[in-house]
Amino acid sequence: MKSAGIQQEQYRYEVYLKNAGFILTRGRAGVFKAAMETHGHFTAEDIVKLCVLHKPKISRATVYRSLHEMMEAGVVRGTAFGEKHQVFEHVYDEIPHHHARCIHCHQLFEFKDKGEDVRYRPILAKMGFRILGHEMHFYGVCKDCQEEL
Amino acid sequence: MKSAGIQQEQYRYEVYLKNAGFILTRGRAGVFKAAMETHGHFTAEDIVKLCVLHKPKISRATVYRSLHEMMEAGVVRGTAFGEKHQVFEHVYDEIPHHHARCIHCHQLFEFKDKGEDVRYRPILAKMGFRILGHEMHFYGVCKDCQEEL
DNA sequence: GTAGGTGCAAACCTTTTGCAGCATG
DNA sequence: CATGCTGCAAAAGGTTTGCACCTAC
C-alpha cells in the first residue's frame, strides 16, 4: 500500500474498491479517483466540484455517500480541527505528516516526518488498540502573528 | 494557567475575559463558564443547552458568537476528526491528552500523557512557530473490533 | 450617554434521505 | 435479471446574520 505503487498503476481504483468490499460503479470510481488526486486536505464540496464535471455528472448525493463508505473502509479519514465542515484526507501518503495551527490567524501549517512516534505505542497496546497511523496536532502562534502581536 | 488555580478561584472568568480583551457581559460570562465546566469535548449545541437554562436565557446566537471569540482568544480550540459539526475543548487541562480513533466503530479513545513530545519542536522552531500545546491523533482498530473482524 | 452586546427570526450552508429509474455483476 | 447504485429535489441539521432593543462601562 505504498503511494508509489498506487501511482504507477494509476491508483488501480478497481482493485482498491473491490478489496474494500464495494462493487465497482461509475460514481464510486469517480469519487475515489478525485479523492486520490487531491493532495492534502479536501472537503466534500471540493470533490463535488470535480465530480459534476463528469459527463454524465456524478451527483452531490453520490459524493457524500461514497465518502462515507470510503471512511468506513479506511481509505479516507476525517482530519479537522476548527473547521465547521468536515475535512478529509486520503490515507495513501508515503510519509506521515503533522499539523500546526495558529490560534491567531488560523492558518494550518504542515510538516513531514520520516520517523515513528514510539512513546505512545505501549499505552495504546495495553488498551488493545492496533495502530494504523498517527498525526500530531500542534497549536500555537505562527511567525507572522508573533511579529504582529 | 493551571487548572487547579482556575478551579480555586471559580474560574475567575471576569479576569480571563478581560485579559483576553473582552468587556464582561452576562452572555460571555455564561458561555465561558459553561465551557469551563464541561469536561472533555463539547459541541456548540451542548453549550446552548446549558445556556438556555439561565434566566433570562442566553440565546443560541450569543453562544456561537462567544465561542468564536473564545477561539480567537485561545481560550477554547476546535478539536475534531470525522464529525460533521464543530467540536471544541477548553485549553485549561492540567495534562495534555491524546486521541485514538477506531476506523471501524468510530469510537474515540483518550489517554493522558505527562511528558512532552520533543521530536517535532526543532522543526517547528525553524518555522518560527511558537508551540503552546500539542495533541496526538492515532487511528487504527480498537480491541473489540479486532475480535469482531 | 454611547458603544457595542443580545435576542429573535430568517437566511445560509452543508449534509442526509425518499423515491423512481438505471447500471452492474 | 435482480440487487443495489444514482440523480433529483426536498428536508434536516448546524451556523451565521440583520435589526431593533438593551446593558456595561
Coordinates of C-alpha atoms (C1' of nucleotides) in Angstrom, one line a residue:
Chain A
M1 CA 0.0 0.0 0.0
K2 CA 2.7 2.4 -0.9
S3 CA 1.9 5.6 -2.7
A4 CA 4.5 4.9 -5.4
G5 CA 2.8 1.6 -6.3
I6 CA -0.6 3.3 -6.4
Q7 CA 0.6 6.0 -8.7
Q8 CA 2.4 3.6 -11.0
E9 CA -0.9 1.7 -11.5
Q10 CA -2.9 4.9 -11.8
Y11 CA -4.3 4.2 -8.4
R12 CA -5.8 0.9 -9.6
Y13 CA -9.0 2.0 -8.0
E14 CA -10.9 -1.0 -9.3
V15 CA -8.7 -3.2 -7.1
Y16 CA -8.9 -1.0 -4.1
L17 CA -12.7 -0.6 -4.3
K18 CA -13.2 -4.3 -4.7
N19 CA -10.8 -5.2 -1.8
A20 CA -12.7 -2.8 0.3
G21 CA -15.8 -4.8 -0.4
F22 CA -17.5 -2.4 -2.9
I23 CA -18.8 -3.3 -6.3
L24 CA -17.3 -1.1 -8.9
T25 CA -19.6 1.7 -10.1
R26 CA -19.1 4.8 -12.1
G27 CA -19.9 7.0 -9.1
R28 CA -17.6 5.4 -6.6
A29 CA -14.7 5.2 -9.1
G30 CA -15.1 8.9 -9.8
V31 CA -15.2 9.9 -6.1
F32 CA -12.3 7.6 -5.3
K33 CA -10.2 9.0 -8.1
A34 CA -11.0 12.6 -7.2
A35 CA -10.0 12.0 -3.6
M36 CA -6.7 10.3 -4.6
E37 CA -5.8 13.1 -7.0
T38 CA -6.5 15.7 -4.4
H39 CA -3.3 16.4 -2.5
G40 CA -3.5 17.4 1.2
H41 CA -6.9 18.2 2.7
F42 CA -10.2 18.4 0.9
T43 CA -13.8 19.0 1.7
A44 CA -16.8 17.1 0.4
E45 CA -17.6 20.2 -1.7
D46 CA -14.1 20.0 -3.4
I47 CA -14.9 16.5 -4.6
V48 CA -18.4 17.6 -5.7
K49 CA -16.8 20.3 -7.8
L50 CA -14.6 17.8 -9.6
C51 CA -17.3 15.2 -10.0
V52 CA -20.0 17.4 -11.5
L53 CA -17.6 17.9 -14.4
H54 CA -18.0 14.3 -15.5
K55 CA -20.5 13.5 -18.2
P56 CA -22.8 12.4 -17.1
K57 CA -22.1 14.1 -13.9
I58 CA -21.7 12.4 -10.5
S59 CA -24.2 14.0 -8.1
R60 CA -23.6 15.6 -4.8
A61 CA -25.6 12.8 -3.1
T62 CA -23.3 10.1 -4.5
V63 CA -20.2 12.0 -3.5
Y64 CA -21.4 12.2 0.1
R65 CA -22.5 8.6 0.1
S66 CA -19.2 7.4 -1.4
L67 CA -17.1 9.4 1.0
H68 CA -18.9 7.8 3.9
E69 CA -18.2 4.4 2.5
M70 CA -14.6 5.2 2.0
M71 CA -14.3 6.4 5.6
E72 CA -15.8 3.1 6.7
A73 CA -13.3 1.2 4.6
G74 CA -10.4 3.3 5.9
V75 CA -9.5 4.8 2.5
V76 CA -10.0 8.4 3.6
R77 CA -10.3 9.8 7.1
G78 CA -11.6 12.9 8.7
T79 CA -9.0 15.4 9.8
A80 CA -10.1 18.7 11.0
F81 CA -9.6 20.9 14.0
G82 CA -11.6 24.1 14.0
E83 CA -13.5 24.0 10.7
K84 CA -17.2 24.0 10.7
H85 CA -17.5 21.4 8.0
Q86 CA -15.8 18.1 7.6
V87 CA -12.3 17.9 6.1
F88 CA -10.9 14.7 4.7
E89 CA -7.6 13.4 3.5
H90 CA -6.7 10.1 1.9
V91 CA -4.5 7.7 3.7
Y92 CA -2.0 6.9 0.9
D93 CA 0.6 9.4 1.8
E94 CA 4.1 8.0 1.7
I95 CA 5.3 9.9 4.8
P96 CA 3.1 10.7 7.8
H97 CA 2.6 14.4 8.1
H98 CA 1.7 16.6 11.0
H99 CA -0.2 19.8 11.6
A100 CA 0.4 23.1 13.4
R101 CA -2.5 25.5 13.7
C102 CA -2.0 29.2 14.5
I103 CA -4.6 30.2 17.1
H104 CA -4.4 33.8 15.8
C105 CA -4.6 33.7 12.0
H106 CA -5.9 30.1 11.9
Q107 CA -3.5 29.2 9.2
L108 CA -2.7 25.5 9.1
F109 CA 1.0 24.5 8.7
E110 CA 2.0 21.0 7.7
F111 CA 5.3 19.3 8.1
K112 CA 6.6 15.8 7.2
D113 CA 8.2 13.3 9.4
K114 CA 10.0 10.1 8.4
G115 CA 10.3 8.7 11.9
E116 CA 7.7 6.9 14.0
D117 CA 6.5 8.1 17.3
V118 CA 7.1 5.3 19.8
R119 CA 6.3 7.0 23.1
Y120 CA 2.6 6.3 22.9
R121 CA 2.6 2.9 21.4
P122 CA 2.9 0.9 24.7
I123 CA -0.1 2.9 26.2
L124 CA -2.3 2.0 23.2
A125 CA -1.0 -1.6 23.0
K126 CA -2.1 -2.1 26.6
M127 CA -5.6 -0.9 25.5
G128 CA -5.6 -3.5 22.7
F129 CA -5.6 -0.8 20.1
R130 CA -3.9 -1.6 16.8
I131 CA -2.3 1.5 15.4
L132 CA -2.5 2.1 11.7
G133 CA -1.2 5.6 11.7
H134 CA -0.8 8.8 13.6
E135 CA -0.7 12.5 13.3
M136 CA 0.3 15.3 15.6
H137 CA -1.7 18.5 16.1
F138 CA 0.3 21.4 17.5
Y139 CA -1.3 24.7 18.3
G140 CA 0.4 27.9 18.9
V141 CA 1.4 31.2 17.3
C142 CA 3.0 31.4 13.8
K143 CA 5.9 33.5 12.9
D144 CA 3.9 36.3 11.2
C145 CA 1.5 36.6 14.1
Q146 CA 4.3 36.8 16.7
E147 CA 5.7 39.8 14.9
E148 CA 2.2 41.3 14.7
L149 CA 1.4 41.0 18.4
Chain B
M1 CA -2.6 28.8 33.7
K2 CA -3.0 25.7 35.9
S3 CA -6.4 24.1 36.2
A4 CA -6.1 23.9 40.0
G5 CA -5.7 27.7 40.2
I6 CA -8.7 28.3 38.0
Q7 CA -10.9 26.0 40.0
Q8 CA -9.9 27.5 43.3
E9 CA -11.0 30.9 42.1
Q10 CA -14.1 29.5 40.4
Y11 CA -12.5 30.1 37.1
R12 CA -12.3 33.8 37.7
Y13 CA -13.9 34.3 34.3
E14 CA -14.0 38.0 34.8
V15 CA -10.3 38.2 34.8
Y16 CA -9.8 35.8 31.9
L17 CA -12.4 37.6 29.8
K18 CA -10.9 41.0 30.5
N19 CA -7.3 39.7 29.9
A20 CA -8.5 38.4 26.6
G21 CA -9.7 41.9 25.7
F22 CA -13.4 41.4 26.1
I23 CA -15.7 43.5 28.1
L24 CA -17.6 41.5 30.7
T25 CA -21.2 40.7 29.8
R26 CA -23.7 38.3 31.1
G27 CA -23.7 36.3 27.8
R28 CA -20.0 35.9 27.5
A29 CA -19.6 35.0 31.2
G30 CA -22.3 32.3 30.9
V31 CA -20.8 30.8 27.8
F32 CA -17.3 30.9 29.3
K33 CA -18.4 29.3 32.5
A34 CA -20.4 26.6 30.7
A35 CA -17.4 25.8 28.5
M36 CA -15.0 25.6 31.5
E37 CA -17.4 23.3 33.4
T38 CA -17.8 20.9 30.5
H39 CA -15.1 18.2 30.8
G40 CA -13.7 16.8 27.6
H41 CA -15.2 17.6 24.3
F42 CA -18.3 19.7 23.7
T43 CA -20.3 21.0 20.8
A44 CA -21.9 24.4 20.4
E45 CA -25.2 22.8 21.0
D46 CA -24.1 21.4 24.3
I47 CA -23.3 24.9 25.5
V48 CA -26.6 26.2 24.1
K49 CA -28.5 23.5 26.2
L50 CA -26.8 24.8 29.3
C51 CA -27.2 28.5 28.5
V52 CA -30.9 28.5 27.7
L53 CA -31.5 27.4 31.3
H54 CA -30.3 30.8 32.5
K55 CA -33.0 33.4 33.4
P56 CA -33.1 35.3 31.3
K57 CA -31.7 32.8 28.8
I58 CA -28.6 33.2 26.8
S59 CA -29.5 32.8 23.1
R60 CA -28.1 30.4 20.6
A61 CA -26.7 33.4 18.6
T62 CA -24.8 34.6 21.6
V63 CA -23.3 31.2 22.3
Y64 CA -22.0 30.9 18.7
R65 CA -20.6 34.4 18.8
S66 CA -18.9 33.9 22.1
L67 CA -17.4 30.6 21.1
H68 CA -15.9 32.3 18.1
E69 CA -14.4 35.0 20.3
M70 CA -13.0 32.5 22.7
M71 CA -11.4 30.6 19.9
E72 CA -9.8 33.8 18.7
A73 CA -8.6 34.4 22.2
G74 CA -7.2 30.9 22.5
V75 CA -9.5 30.0 25.4
V76 CA -11.1 27.1 23.6
R77 CA -10.0 25.3 20.5
G78 CA -11.6 23.2 17.8
T79 CA -10.7 19.5 18.0
A80 CA -12.4 17.1 15.8
F81 CA -11.7 14.4 13.3
G82 CA -14.6 13.0 11.5
E83 CA -17.5 14.8 13.0
K84 CA -19.8 16.8 10.7
H85 CA -20.1 19.6 13.2
Q86 CA -17.5 21.5 15.1
V87 CA -16.2 20.1 18.4
F88 CA -14.5 22.2 21.0
E89 CA -12.5 21.7 24.1
H90 CA -11.2 24.3 26.6
V91 CA -7.4 24.7 26.9
Y92 CA -7.1 24.5 30.7
D93 CA -6.4 20.9 31.1
E94 CA -3.7 20.1 33.5
I95 CA -2.3 17.2 31.5
P96 CA -2.3 17.1 27.7
H97 CA -4.4 14.3 26.4
H98 CA -4.3 12.4 23.1
H99 CA -6.8 10.7 20.9
A100 CA -7.1 7.4 19.2
R101 CA -10.0 6.8 16.8
C102 CA -11.1 3.4 15.6
I103 CA -11.7 3.4 11.9
H104 CA -14.3 0.6 12.3
C105 CA -16.6 1.6 15.1
H106 CA -15.6 5.3 15.1
Q107 CA -15.2 5.3 18.9
L108 CA -12.8 7.8 20.3
F109 CA -10.4 6.8 23.0
E110 CA -8.5 9.3 25.1
F111 CA -5.4 8.8 27.1
K112 CA -3.3 11.2 29.2
D113 CA 0.4 11.9 29.0
K114 CA 2.5 13.8 31.5
G115 CA 5.5 14.1 29.2
E116 CA 6.3 16.4 26.4
D117 CA 6.9 15.4 22.9
V118 CA 10.3 16.9 21.9
R119 CA 10.9 15.4 18.5
Y120 CA 8.9 17.9 16.5
R121 CA 9.8 21.0 18.3
P122 CA 13.0 21.8 16.4
I123 CA 11.1 21.5 13.1
L124 CA 8.5 24.0 14.2
A125 CA 11.0 26.3 15.8
K126 CA 12.8 26.5 12.5
M127 CA 9.5 27.7 11.0
G128 CA 9.2 30.3 13.7
F129 CA 6.1 28.7 15.2
R130 CA 5.7 29.1 18.9
I131 CA 4.1 26.0 20.3
L132 CA 1.5 26.4 23.0
G133 CA 0.3 22.8 23.1
H134 CA 0.0 19.6 21.2
E135 CA -2.1 16.5 20.8
M136 CA -1.7 13.2 19.0
H137 CA -4.3 11.6 16.8
F138 CA -3.9 7.9 16.3
Y139 CA -6.1 5.9 14.1
G140 CA -6.4 2.2 13.9
V141 CA -8.6 -0.6 15.1
C142 CA -9.8 -1.0 18.7
K143 CA -9.7 -4.1 20.8
D144 CA -13.4 -5.0 20.3
C145 CA -13.3 -4.5 16.6
Q146 CA -10.2 -6.7 16.2
E147 CA -12.1 -9.5 17.8
E148 CA -15.1 -8.9 15.6
L149 CA -13.1 -9.0 12.4
Chain C
dG1 C1' -24.8 58.6 27.3
dT2 C1' -22.7 55.8 24.0
dA3 C1' -20.5 51.9 22.0
dG4 C1' -21.3 47.6 21.5
dG5 C1' -23.6 43.1 23.2
dT6 C1' -28.1 40.5 22.9
dG7 C1' -32.4 38.0 21.3
dC8 C1' -35.2 36.8 17.7
dA9 C1' -36.1 35.0 13.4
dA10 C1' -34.8 34.4 8.9
dA11 C1' -31.2 33.1 5.9
dC12 C1' -27.4 30.3 4.7
dC13 C1' -24.5 26.4 4.0
dT14 C1' -23.5 21.5 4.5
dT15 C1' -25.2 17.0 4.8
dT16 C1' -28.9 13.5 4.6
dT17 C1' -32.8 11.0 2.7
dG18 C1' -37.1 9.1 -0.1
dC19 C1' -38.1 7.7 -4.4
dA20 C1' -38.2 6.4 -9.2
dG21 C1' -35.2 5.0 -12.8
dC22 C1' -30.9 2.8 -14.3
dA23 C1' -26.5 0.2 -14.3
dT24 C1' -23.7 -3.5 -12.7
dG25 C1' -22.4 -8.3 -11.9
Chain D
dC1 C1' -32.4 -10.4 -14.4
dA2 C1' -32.2 -8.9 -9.6
dT3 C1' -29.8 -6.2 -6.5
dG4 C1' -28.5 -2.2 -5.3
dC5 C1' -26.4 2.4 -7.0
dT6 C1' -27.6 7.0 -8.9
dG7 C1' -29.8 11.6 -9.6
dC8 C1' -33.1 14.7 -8.2
dA9 C1' -35.2 17.6 -5.0
dA10 C1' -36.8 18.3 -0.6
dA11 C1' -35.7 18.1 4.2
dA12 C1' -32.8 18.2 8.1
dG13 C1' -29.1 19.9 10.9
dG14 C1' -25.8 23.2 12.2
dT15 C1' -24.2 28.0 11.9
dT16 C1' -24.5 32.9 10.6
dT17 C1' -26.6 37.5 10.2
dG18 C1' -29.7 41.9 10.1
dC19 C1' -32.1 44.5 13.0
dA20 C1' -34.2 46.7 17.0
dC21 C1' -33.6 46.8 21.8
dC22 C1' -30.9 46.6 25.9
dT23 C1' -26.7 46.7 29.0
dA24 C1' -21.9 47.6 30.6
dC25 C1' -18.7 50.9 31.2

